[in-house]
GROMACS .gro file of N, CA, C and O in nm:
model
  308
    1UNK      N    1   0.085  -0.118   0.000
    1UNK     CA    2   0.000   0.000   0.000
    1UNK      C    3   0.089   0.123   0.000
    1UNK      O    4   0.197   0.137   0.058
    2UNK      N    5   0.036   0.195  -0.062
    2UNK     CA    6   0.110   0.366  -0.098
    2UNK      C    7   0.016   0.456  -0.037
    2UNK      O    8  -0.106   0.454  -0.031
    3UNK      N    9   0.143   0.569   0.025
    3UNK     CA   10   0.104   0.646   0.135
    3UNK      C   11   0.160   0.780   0.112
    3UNK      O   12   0.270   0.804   0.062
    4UNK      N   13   0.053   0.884   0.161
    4UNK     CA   14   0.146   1.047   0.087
    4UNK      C   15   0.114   1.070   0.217
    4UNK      O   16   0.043   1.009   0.297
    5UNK      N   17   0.210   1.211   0.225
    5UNK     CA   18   0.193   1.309   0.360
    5UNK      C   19   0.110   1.401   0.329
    5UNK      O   20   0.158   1.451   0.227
    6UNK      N   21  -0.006   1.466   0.360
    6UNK     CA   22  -0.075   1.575   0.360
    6UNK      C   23  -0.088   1.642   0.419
    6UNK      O   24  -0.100   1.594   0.532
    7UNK      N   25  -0.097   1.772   0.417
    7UNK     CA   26  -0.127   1.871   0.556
    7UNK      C   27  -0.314   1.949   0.519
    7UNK      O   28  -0.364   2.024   0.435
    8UNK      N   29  -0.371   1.857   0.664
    8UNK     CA   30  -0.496   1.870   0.613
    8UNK      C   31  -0.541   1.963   0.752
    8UNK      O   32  -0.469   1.973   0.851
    9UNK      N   33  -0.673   2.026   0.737
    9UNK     CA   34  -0.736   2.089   0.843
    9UNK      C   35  -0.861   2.087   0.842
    9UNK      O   36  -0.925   1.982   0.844
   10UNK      N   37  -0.917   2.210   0.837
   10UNK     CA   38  -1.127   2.135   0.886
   10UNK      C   39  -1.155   2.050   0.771
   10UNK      O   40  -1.091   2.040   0.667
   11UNK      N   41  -1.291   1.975   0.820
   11UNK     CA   42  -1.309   1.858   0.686
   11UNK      C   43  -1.479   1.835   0.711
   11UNK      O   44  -1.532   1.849   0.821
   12UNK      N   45  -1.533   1.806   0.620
   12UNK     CA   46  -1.678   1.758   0.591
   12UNK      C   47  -1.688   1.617   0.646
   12UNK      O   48  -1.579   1.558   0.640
   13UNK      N   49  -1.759   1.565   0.684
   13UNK     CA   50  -1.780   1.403   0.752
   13UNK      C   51  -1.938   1.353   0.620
   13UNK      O   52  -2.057   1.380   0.639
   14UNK      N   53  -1.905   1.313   0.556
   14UNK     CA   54  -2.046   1.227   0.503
   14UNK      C   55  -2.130   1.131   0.523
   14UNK      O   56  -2.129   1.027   0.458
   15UNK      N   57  -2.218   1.159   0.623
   15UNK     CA   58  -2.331   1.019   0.707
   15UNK      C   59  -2.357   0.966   0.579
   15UNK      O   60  -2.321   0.849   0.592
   16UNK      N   61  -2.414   0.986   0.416
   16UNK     CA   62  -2.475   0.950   0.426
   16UNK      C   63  -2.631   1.033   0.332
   16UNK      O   64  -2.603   1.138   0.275
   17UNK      N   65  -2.721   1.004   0.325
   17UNK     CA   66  -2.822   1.068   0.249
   17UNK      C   67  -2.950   1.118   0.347
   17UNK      O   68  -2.919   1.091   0.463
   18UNK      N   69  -3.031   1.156   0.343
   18UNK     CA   70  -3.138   1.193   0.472
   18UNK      C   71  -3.280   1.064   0.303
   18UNK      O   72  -3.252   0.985   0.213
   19UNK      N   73  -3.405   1.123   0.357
   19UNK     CA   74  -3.495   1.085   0.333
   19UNK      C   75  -3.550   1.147   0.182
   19UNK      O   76  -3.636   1.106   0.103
   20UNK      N   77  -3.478   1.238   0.181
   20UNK     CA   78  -3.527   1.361   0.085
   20UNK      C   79  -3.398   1.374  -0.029
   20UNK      O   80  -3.394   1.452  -0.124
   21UNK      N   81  -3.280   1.257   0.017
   21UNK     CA   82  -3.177   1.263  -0.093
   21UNK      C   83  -3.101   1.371  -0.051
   21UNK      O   84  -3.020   1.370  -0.144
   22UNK      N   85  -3.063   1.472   0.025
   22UNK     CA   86  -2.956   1.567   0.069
   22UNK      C   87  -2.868   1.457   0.108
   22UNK      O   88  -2.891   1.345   0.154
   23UNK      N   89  -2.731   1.541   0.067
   23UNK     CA   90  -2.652   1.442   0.194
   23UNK      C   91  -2.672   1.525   0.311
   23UNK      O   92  -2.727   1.632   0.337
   24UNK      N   93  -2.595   1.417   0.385
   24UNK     CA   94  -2.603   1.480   0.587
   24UNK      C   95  -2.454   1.500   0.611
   24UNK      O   96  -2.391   1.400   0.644
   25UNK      N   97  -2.392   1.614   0.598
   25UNK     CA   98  -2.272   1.641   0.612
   25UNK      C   99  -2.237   1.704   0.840
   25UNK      O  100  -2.302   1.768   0.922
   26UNK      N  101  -2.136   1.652   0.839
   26UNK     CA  102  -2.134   1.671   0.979
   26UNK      C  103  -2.006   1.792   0.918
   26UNK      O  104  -1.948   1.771   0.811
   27UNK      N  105  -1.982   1.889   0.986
   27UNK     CA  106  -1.858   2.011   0.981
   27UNK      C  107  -1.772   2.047   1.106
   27UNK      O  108  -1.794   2.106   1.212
   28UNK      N  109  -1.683   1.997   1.056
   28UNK     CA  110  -1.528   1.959   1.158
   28UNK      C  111  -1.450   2.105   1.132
   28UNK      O  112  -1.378   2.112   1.033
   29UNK      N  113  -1.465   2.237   1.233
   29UNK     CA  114  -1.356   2.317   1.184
   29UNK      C  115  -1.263   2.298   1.294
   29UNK      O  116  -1.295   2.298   1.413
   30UNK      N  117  -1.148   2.283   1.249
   30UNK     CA  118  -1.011   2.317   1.327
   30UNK      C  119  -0.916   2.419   1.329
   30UNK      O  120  -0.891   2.471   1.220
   31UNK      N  121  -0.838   2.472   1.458
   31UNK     CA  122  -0.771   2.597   1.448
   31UNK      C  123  -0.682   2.588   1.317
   31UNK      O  124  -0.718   2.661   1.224
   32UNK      N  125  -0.562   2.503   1.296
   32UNK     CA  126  -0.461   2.449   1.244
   32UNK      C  127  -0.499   2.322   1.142
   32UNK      O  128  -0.574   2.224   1.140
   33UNK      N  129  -0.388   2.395   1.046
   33UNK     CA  130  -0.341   2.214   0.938
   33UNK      C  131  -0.246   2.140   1.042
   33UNK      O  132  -0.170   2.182   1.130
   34UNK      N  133  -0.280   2.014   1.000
   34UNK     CA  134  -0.184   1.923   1.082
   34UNK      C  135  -0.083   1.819   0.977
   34UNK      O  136  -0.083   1.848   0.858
   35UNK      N  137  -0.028   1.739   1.007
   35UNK     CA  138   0.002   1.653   0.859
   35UNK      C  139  -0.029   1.516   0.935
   35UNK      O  140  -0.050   1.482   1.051
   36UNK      N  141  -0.020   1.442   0.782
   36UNK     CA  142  -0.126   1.350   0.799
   36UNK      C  143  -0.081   1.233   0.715
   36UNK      O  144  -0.139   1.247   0.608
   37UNK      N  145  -0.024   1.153   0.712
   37UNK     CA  146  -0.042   1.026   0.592
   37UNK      C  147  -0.144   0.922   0.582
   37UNK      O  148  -0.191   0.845   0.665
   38UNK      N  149  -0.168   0.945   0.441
   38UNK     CA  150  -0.275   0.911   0.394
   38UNK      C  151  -0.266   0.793   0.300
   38UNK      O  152  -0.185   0.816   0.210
   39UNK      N  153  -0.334   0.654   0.290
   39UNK     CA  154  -0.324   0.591   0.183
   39UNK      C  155  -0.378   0.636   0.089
   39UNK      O  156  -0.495   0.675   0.085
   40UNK      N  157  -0.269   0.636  -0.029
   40UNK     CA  158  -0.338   0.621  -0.178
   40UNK      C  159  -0.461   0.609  -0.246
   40UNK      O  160  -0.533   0.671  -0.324
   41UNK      N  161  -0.455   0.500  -0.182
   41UNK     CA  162  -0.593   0.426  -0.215
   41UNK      C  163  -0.730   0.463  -0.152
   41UNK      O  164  -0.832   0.441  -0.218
   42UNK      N  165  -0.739   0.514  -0.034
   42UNK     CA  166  -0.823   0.583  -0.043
   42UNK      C  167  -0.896   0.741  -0.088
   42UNK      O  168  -1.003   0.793  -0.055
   43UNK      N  169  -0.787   0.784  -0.177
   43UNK     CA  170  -0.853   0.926  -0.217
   43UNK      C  171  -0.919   0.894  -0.314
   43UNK      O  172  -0.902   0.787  -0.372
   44UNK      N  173  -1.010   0.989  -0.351
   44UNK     CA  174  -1.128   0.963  -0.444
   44UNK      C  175  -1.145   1.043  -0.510
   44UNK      O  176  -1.233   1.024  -0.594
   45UNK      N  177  -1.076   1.170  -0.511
   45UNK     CA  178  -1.130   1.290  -0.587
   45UNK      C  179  -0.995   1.406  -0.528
   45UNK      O  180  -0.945   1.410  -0.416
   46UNK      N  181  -0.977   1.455  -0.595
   46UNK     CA  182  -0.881   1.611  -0.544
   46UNK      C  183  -0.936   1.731  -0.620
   46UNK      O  184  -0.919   1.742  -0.741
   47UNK      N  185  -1.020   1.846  -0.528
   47UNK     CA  186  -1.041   1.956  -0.612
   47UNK      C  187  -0.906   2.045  -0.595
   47UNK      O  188  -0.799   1.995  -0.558
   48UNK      N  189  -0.925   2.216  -0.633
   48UNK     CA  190  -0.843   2.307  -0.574
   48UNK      C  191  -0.881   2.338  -0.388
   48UNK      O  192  -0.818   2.421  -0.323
   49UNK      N  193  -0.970   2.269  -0.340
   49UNK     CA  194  -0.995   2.338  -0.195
   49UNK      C  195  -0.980   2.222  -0.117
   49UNK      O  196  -0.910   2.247  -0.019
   50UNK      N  197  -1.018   2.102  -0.121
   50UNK     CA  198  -1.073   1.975  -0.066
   50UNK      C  199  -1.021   1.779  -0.159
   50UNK      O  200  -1.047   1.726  -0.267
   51UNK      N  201  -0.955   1.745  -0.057
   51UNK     CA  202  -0.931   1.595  -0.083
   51UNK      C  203  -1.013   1.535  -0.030
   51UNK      O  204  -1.005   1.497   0.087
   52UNK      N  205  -1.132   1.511  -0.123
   52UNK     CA  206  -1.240   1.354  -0.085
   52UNK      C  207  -1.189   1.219  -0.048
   52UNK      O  208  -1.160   1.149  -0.145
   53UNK      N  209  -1.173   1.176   0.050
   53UNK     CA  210  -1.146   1.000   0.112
   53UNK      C  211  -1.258   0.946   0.153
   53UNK      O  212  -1.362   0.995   0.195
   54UNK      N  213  -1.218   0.825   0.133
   54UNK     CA  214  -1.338   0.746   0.219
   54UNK      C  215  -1.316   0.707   0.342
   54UNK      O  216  -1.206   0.743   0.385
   55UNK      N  217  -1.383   0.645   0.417
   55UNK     CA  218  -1.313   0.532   0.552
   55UNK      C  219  -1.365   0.437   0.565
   55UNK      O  220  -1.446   0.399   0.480
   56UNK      N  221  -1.336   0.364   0.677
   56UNK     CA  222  -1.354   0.220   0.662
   56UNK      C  223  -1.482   0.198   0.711
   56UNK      O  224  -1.511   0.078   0.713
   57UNK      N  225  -1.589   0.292   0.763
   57UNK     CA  226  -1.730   0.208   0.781
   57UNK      C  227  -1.806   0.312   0.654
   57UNK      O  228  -1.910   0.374   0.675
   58UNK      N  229  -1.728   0.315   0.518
   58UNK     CA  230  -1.836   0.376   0.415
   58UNK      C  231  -1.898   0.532   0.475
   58UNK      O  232  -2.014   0.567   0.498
   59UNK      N  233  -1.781   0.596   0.485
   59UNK     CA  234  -1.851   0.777   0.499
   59UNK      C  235  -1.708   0.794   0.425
   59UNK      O  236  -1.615   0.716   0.407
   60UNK      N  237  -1.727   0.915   0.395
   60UNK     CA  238  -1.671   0.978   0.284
   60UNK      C  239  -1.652   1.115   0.344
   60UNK      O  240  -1.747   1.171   0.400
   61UNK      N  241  -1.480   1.199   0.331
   61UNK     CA  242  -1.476   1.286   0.430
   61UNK      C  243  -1.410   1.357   0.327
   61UNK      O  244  -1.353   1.289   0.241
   62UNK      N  245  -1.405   1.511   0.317
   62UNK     CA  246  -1.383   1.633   0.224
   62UNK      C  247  -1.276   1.701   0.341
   62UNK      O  248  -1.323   1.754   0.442
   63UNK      N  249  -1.103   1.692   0.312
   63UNK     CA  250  -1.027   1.763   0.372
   63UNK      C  251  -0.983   1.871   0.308
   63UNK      O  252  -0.915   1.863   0.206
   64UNK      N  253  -1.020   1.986   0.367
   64UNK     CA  254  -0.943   2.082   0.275
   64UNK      C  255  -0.789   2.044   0.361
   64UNK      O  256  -0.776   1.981   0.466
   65UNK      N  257  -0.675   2.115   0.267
   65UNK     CA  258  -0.580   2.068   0.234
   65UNK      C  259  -0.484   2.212   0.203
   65UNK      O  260  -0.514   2.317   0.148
   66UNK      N  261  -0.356   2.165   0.265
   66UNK     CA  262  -0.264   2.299   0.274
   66UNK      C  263  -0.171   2.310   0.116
   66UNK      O  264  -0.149   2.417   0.059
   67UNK      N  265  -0.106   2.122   0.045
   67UNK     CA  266  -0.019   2.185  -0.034
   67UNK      C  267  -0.172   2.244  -0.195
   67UNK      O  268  -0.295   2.254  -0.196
   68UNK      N  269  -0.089   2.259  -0.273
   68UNK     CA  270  -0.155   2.347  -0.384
   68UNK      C  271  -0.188   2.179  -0.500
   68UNK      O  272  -0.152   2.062  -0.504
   69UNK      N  273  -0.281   2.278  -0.577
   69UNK     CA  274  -0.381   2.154  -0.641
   69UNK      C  275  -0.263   2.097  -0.758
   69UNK      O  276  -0.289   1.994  -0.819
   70UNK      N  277  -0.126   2.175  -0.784
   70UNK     CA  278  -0.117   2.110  -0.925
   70UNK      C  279   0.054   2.045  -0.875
   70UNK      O  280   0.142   1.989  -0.942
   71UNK      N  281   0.046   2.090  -0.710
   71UNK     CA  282   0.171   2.004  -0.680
   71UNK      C  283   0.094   1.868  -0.633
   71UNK      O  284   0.166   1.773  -0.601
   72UNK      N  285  -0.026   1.855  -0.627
   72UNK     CA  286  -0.075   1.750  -0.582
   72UNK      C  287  -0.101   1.628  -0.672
   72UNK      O  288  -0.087   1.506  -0.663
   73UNK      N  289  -0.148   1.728  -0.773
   73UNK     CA  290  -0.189   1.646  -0.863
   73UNK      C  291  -0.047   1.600  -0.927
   73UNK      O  292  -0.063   1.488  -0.975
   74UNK      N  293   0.080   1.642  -0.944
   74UNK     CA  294   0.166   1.542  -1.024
   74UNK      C  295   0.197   1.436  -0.892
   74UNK      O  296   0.229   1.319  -0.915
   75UNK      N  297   0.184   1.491  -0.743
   75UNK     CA  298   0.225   1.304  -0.709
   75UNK      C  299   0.176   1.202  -0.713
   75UNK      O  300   0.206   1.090  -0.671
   76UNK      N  301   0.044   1.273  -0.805
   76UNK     CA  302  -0.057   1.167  -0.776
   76UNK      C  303  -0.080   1.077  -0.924
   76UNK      O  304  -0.106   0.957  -0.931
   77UNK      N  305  -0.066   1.152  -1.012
   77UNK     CA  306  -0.094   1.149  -1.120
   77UNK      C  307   0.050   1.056  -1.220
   77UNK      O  308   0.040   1.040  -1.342
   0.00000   0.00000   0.00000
């Protein structure tokens, strides 16, 4: 398994859908980025603001993220 360092800070938590099809987002703000290694394999998406992961009981979490979108994208890419 392959693993990057990230420096991540507040993040979205995804329960999940309600009744009506919204998702149910829980909102994590934190003072500080912290760093973080992350498997590979779980990212799912990289915008310019936010790295989408999943976890292991199926929620899906939106970190925004300290380095920049196009140094990210070549380690990833």
């Amino acid at each position: 398994m392959k693993f990057i360092e990230l420096t991540l800070g507040s993040h979205m938590i995804s329960h999940g859908y309600d009744t009506n099809n919204k998702e149910i987002l829980e909102n994590v703000t934190v003072n500080d980025f912290s760093k973080k290694i992350v498997a590979i394999s779980r990212i799912k998406s990289v915008s310019e603001k936010y790295v989408l992961t999943d976890y292991l009981d199926g929620r899906w979490i939106y970190w925004e993220y300290q380095e920049g979108f196009e140094d990210l994208k070549k380690i990833l890419v």
